[in-house]
Amino acid sequence: MILQWAGPVLVFLLAAAWPDRRARLPLAIALSSVVLLSFSPIKQMRYLQIAIPFLAMAAALGWERLRKATGLARSTAAAALVLSVPLNLERSLHLLRGKSGAALDAVQVITHLQPPPRRVTLEQMWAYGEKLYLGNGVAIRDVTPERPLSAETVAAAASGSDAVALYDSDVDEKAARALARIGFRGCATFARDRSPAVILYLPVERPCPAR
């Protein structure tokens, strides 16, 4: 998937850089990073960003080789520079649409609950900004993403919470029934762009907030 996370221009320039011995070290560091990340059970492309600066160093050497050449090679260097702007802009916008916008919408509703929440349960709490939005006075229970979420795990984490926010795609009927048994109901679903949709659950004694 290197064309997807690194981009075709970078890959092309890396090929041009290979004869330059100075490119070997940054390439080796980038490759080592990818190999080490391959042992992780979490396979998400955003973790590969650690390799991008080293690939860029090597690609710059490849671009320099092409620029110093003559004829078609020199023209190719200019074309690579021009093409990198729209291609990288498209990749940036594509990836940003898949961020945690829905989770941020949900946490902003949670912060305005009355009475204010003292304990919340969030699936992948970093997506909600953790203490940035909720402040230091709110205890956060973090639920590790799993598809589907274990009903027992969800019930144990949600017990005693004032609000629960989970990814819609991870909540099956068993998990939903487990939440209902301990007194939670789904109040709202948040969706934005390509970010994972989030369901906000509140105790039945709390009214569902207006969006």
Short mmCIF file of C-alpha atoms in Angstrom, two decimals:
data_model
loop_
_atom_site.label_atom_id
_atom_site.label_comp_id
_atom_site.label_asym_id
_atom_site.label_seq_id
_atom_site.Cartn_x
_atom_site.Cartn_y
_atom_site.Cartn_z
CA MET A 1 0.00 0.00 0.00
CA ILE A 2 3.00 2.30 -0.27
CA LEU A 3 1.44 4.21 -3.18
CA GLN A 4 -1.51 5.02 -0.92
CA TRP A 5 0.35 6.23 2.18
CA ALA A 6 3.51 7.62 0.59
CA GLY A 7 2.18 8.72 -2.80
CA PRO A 8 3.36 8.03 -6.36
CA VAL A 9 5.65 11.08 -6.64
CA LEU A 10 7.58 10.14 -3.50
CA VAL A 11 7.95 6.53 -4.65
CA PHE A 12 9.19 7.67 -8.07
CA LEU A 13 11.78 9.98 -6.51
CA LEU A 14 12.90 7.22 -4.15
CA ALA A 15 13.66 5.04 -7.16
CA ALA A 16 15.70 7.88 -8.64
CA ALA A 17 17.56 8.28 -5.34
CA TRP A 18 18.66 4.65 -5.01
CA PRO A 19 22.04 5.05 -6.82
CA ASP A 20 22.96 7.81 -4.34
CA ARG A 21 24.61 6.23 -1.30
CA ARG A 22 23.43 9.11 0.90
CA ALA A 23 19.85 7.92 0.42
CA ARG A 24 20.52 4.46 1.88
CA LEU A 25 20.50 5.52 5.55
CA PRO A 26 17.14 7.37 5.58
CA LEU A 27 15.63 4.56 3.49
CA ALA A 28 16.91 1.99 5.99
CA ILE A 29 15.40 3.94 8.91
CA ALA A 30 12.05 4.23 7.11
CA LEU A 31 12.03 0.53 6.26
CA SER A 32 12.94 -0.40 9.83
CA SER A 33 10.00 1.67 11.10
CA VAL A 34 7.60 -0.13 8.79
CA VAL A 35 8.95 -3.54 9.80
CA LEU A 36 8.63 -2.76 13.52
CA LEU A 37 5.07 -1.46 13.07
CA SER A 38 4.17 -4.67 11.24
CA PHE A 39 4.37 -6.55 14.55
CA SER A 40 1.57 -4.40 15.99
CA PRO A 41 -1.95 -5.87 15.80
CA ILE A 42 -3.27 -2.37 15.00
CA LYS A 43 -2.83 -1.79 11.27
CA GLN A 44 -3.67 1.86 10.60
CA MET A 45 -1.89 3.98 8.05
CA ARG A 46 -1.54 7.04 10.27
CA TYR A 47 1.16 5.24 12.27
CA LEU A 48 3.31 5.13 9.15
CA GLN A 49 3.78 8.90 9.29
CA ILE A 50 6.95 8.22 11.29
CA ALA A 51 8.53 6.91 8.07
CA ILE A 52 7.53 9.87 5.88
CA PRO A 53 10.29 12.35 6.91
CA PHE A 54 12.99 9.78 6.15
CA LEU A 55 11.42 8.89 2.81
CA ALA A 56 11.26 12.61 2.03
CA MET A 57 14.98 13.00 2.77
CA ALA A 58 15.82 10.22 0.35
CA ALA A 59 13.33 11.52 -2.25
CA ALA A 60 14.96 14.97 -2.10
CA LEU A 61 18.24 13.34 -3.12
CA GLY A 62 16.45 11.64 -6.00
CA TRP A 63 14.95 14.94 -7.11
CA GLU A 64 18.39 16.56 -6.92
CA ARG A 65 19.85 13.87 -9.21
CA LEU A 66 17.11 14.44 -11.78
CA ARG A 67 17.42 18.23 -11.59
CA LYS A 68 21.16 18.11 -12.24
CA ALA A 69 20.68 15.88 -15.26
CA THR A 70 19.75 17.09 -18.73
CA GLY A 71 16.89 16.60 -21.14
CA LEU A 72 13.96 14.43 -20.09
CA ALA A 73 15.30 13.77 -16.58
CA ARG A 74 15.45 17.49 -15.79
CA SER A 75 11.91 17.98 -17.13
CA THR A 76 10.75 15.05 -15.02
CA ALA A 77 12.13 16.73 -11.90
CA ALA A 78 10.09 19.85 -12.66
CA ALA A 79 6.97 17.77 -13.33
CA ALA A 80 7.39 15.89 -10.03
CA LEU A 81 7.62 19.17 -8.13
CA VAL A 82 4.45 20.52 -9.77
CA LEU A 83 2.46 17.29 -9.40
CA SER A 84 3.35 16.87 -5.74
CA VAL A 85 1.19 19.87 -4.75
CA PRO A 86 -2.25 18.68 -6.00
CA LEU A 87 -1.53 15.02 -5.19
CA ASN A 88 -0.48 15.73 -1.60
CA LEU A 89 -3.38 18.16 -1.15
CA GLU A 90 -5.84 15.46 -2.27
CA ARG A 91 -4.29 12.94 0.13
CA SER A 92 -4.41 15.42 3.01
CA LEU A 93 -8.08 16.25 2.45
CA HIS A 94 -8.92 12.56 2.03
CA LEU A 95 -7.27 11.61 5.30
CA LEU A 96 -8.63 14.59 7.25
CA ARG A 97 -12.19 13.63 6.31
CA GLY A 98 -11.56 10.31 8.05
CA LYS A 99 -10.52 11.84 11.39
CA SER A 100 -12.54 11.94 14.60
CA GLY A 101 -15.00 14.72 13.74
CA ALA A 102 -18.02 12.71 14.90
CA ALA A 103 -16.36 11.94 18.25
CA LEU A 104 -15.58 15.63 18.76
CA ASP A 105 -19.21 16.53 18.06
CA ALA A 106 -20.30 13.96 20.66
CA VAL A 107 -17.91 15.15 23.37
CA GLN A 108 -19.03 18.75 22.96
CA VAL A 109 -22.60 17.63 23.69
CA ILE A 110 -21.33 15.67 26.71
CA THR A 111 -19.62 18.76 28.12
CA HIS A 112 -22.95 20.64 28.09
CA LEU A 113 -24.94 17.96 29.92
CA GLN A 114 -26.81 19.05 33.04
CA PRO A 115 -25.93 18.17 35.67
CA PRO A 116 -22.31 18.08 34.45
CA PRO A 117 -20.92 14.55 34.07
CA ARG A 118 -18.43 13.30 36.64
CA ARG A 119 -17.55 10.01 34.94
CA VAL A 120 -17.74 9.08 31.25
CA THR A 121 -16.92 5.98 29.22
CA LEU A 122 -15.40 6.55 25.77
CA GLU A 123 -14.27 4.14 23.12
CA GLN A 124 -10.77 5.26 22.12
CA MET A 125 -10.79 8.32 24.36
CA TRP A 126 -8.05 10.15 22.47
CA ALA A 127 -10.53 10.63 19.58
CA TYR A 128 -12.67 12.77 21.91
CA GLY A 129 -9.80 15.02 22.94
CA GLU A 130 -9.59 13.44 26.42
CA LYS A 131 -9.11 16.19 29.03
CA LEU A 132 -8.92 18.92 26.40
CA TYR A 133 -12.71 19.13 26.19
CA LEU A 134 -13.83 17.36 29.37
CA GLY A 135 -11.41 19.00 31.78
CA ASN A 136 -9.60 17.52 34.76
CA GLY A 137 -12.71 17.10 36.87
CA VAL A 138 -14.16 14.29 34.76
CA ALA A 139 -12.98 10.69 35.17
CA ILE A 140 -12.63 8.92 31.81
CA ARG A 141 -12.90 5.17 31.31
CA ASP A 142 -11.29 4.12 28.05
CA VAL A 143 -12.69 1.23 26.00
CA THR A 144 -10.34 -0.42 23.53
CA PRO A 145 -11.88 -0.65 20.03
CA GLU A 146 -13.12 -4.09 19.08
CA ARG A 147 -15.60 -5.21 16.42
CA PRO A 148 -17.96 -6.14 17.85
CA LEU A 149 -17.41 -4.87 21.37
CA SER A 150 -17.78 -7.46 24.12
CA ALA A 151 -21.09 -7.00 25.93
CA GLU A 152 -19.39 -7.78 29.25
CA THR A 153 -16.61 -5.26 28.63
CA VAL A 154 -19.06 -2.54 27.68
CA ALA A 155 -21.31 -3.17 30.69
CA ALA A 156 -18.38 -3.19 33.13
CA ALA A 157 -16.91 0.03 31.70
CA ALA A 158 -20.26 1.85 31.49
CA SER A 159 -21.43 0.97 35.00
CA GLY A 160 -21.66 4.13 37.10
CA SER A 161 -20.94 6.45 34.17
CA ASP A 162 -22.90 9.59 33.36
CA ALA A 163 -22.39 9.17 29.61
CA VAL A 164 -21.11 6.50 27.23
CA ALA A 165 -19.89 7.12 23.66
CA LEU A 166 -19.09 4.21 21.36
CA TYR A 167 -18.46 3.75 17.64
CA ASP A 168 -21.70 2.75 15.94
CA SER A 169 -19.95 0.10 13.85
CA ASP A 170 -18.66 -1.65 17.00
CA VAL A 171 -21.96 -1.94 18.88
CA ASP A 172 -23.94 -5.08 18.07
CA GLU A 173 -27.27 -6.19 19.54
CA LYS A 174 -25.61 -7.93 22.50
CA ALA A 175 -23.67 -4.82 23.51
CA ALA A 176 -26.77 -2.63 23.08
CA ARG A 177 -28.85 -4.99 25.24
CA ALA A 178 -26.10 -5.03 27.89
CA LEU A 179 -26.22 -1.23 28.06
CA ALA A 180 -30.01 -1.29 28.28
CA ARG A 181 -29.89 -3.77 31.17
CA ILE A 182 -27.77 -1.41 33.27
CA GLY A 183 -30.01 1.56 32.48
CA PHE A 184 -28.60 3.23 29.37
CA ARG A 185 -30.41 4.31 26.22
CA GLY A 186 -29.09 5.57 22.92
CA CYS A 187 -29.75 9.30 22.71
CA ALA A 188 -28.02 10.46 19.55
CA THR A 189 -25.84 9.34 16.68
CA PHE A 190 -23.12 11.67 15.42
CA ALA A 191 -21.71 11.46 11.90
CA ARG A 192 -19.39 13.81 10.05
CA ASP A 193 -17.71 13.30 6.68
CA ARG A 194 -15.90 9.94 6.68
CA SER A 195 -15.15 9.84 10.41
CA PRO A 196 -16.54 6.82 12.31
CA ALA A 197 -20.10 7.48 13.50
CA VAL A 198 -20.54 7.67 17.29
CA ILE A 199 -23.56 6.75 19.43
CA LEU A 200 -24.09 8.63 22.69
CA TYR A 201 -25.74 6.62 25.47
CA LEU A 202 -27.10 8.26 28.61
CA PRO A 203 -28.71 6.87 31.78
CA VAL A 204 -32.48 6.71 31.40
CA GLU A 205 -32.94 9.25 34.22
CA ARG A 206 -31.06 11.86 32.15
CA PRO A 207 -33.05 13.53 29.36
CA CYS A 208 -31.54 13.26 25.91
CA PRO A 209 -29.99 16.64 25.06
CA ALA A 210 -31.09 18.76 22.12
CA ARG A 211 -28.54 18.75 19.31
#
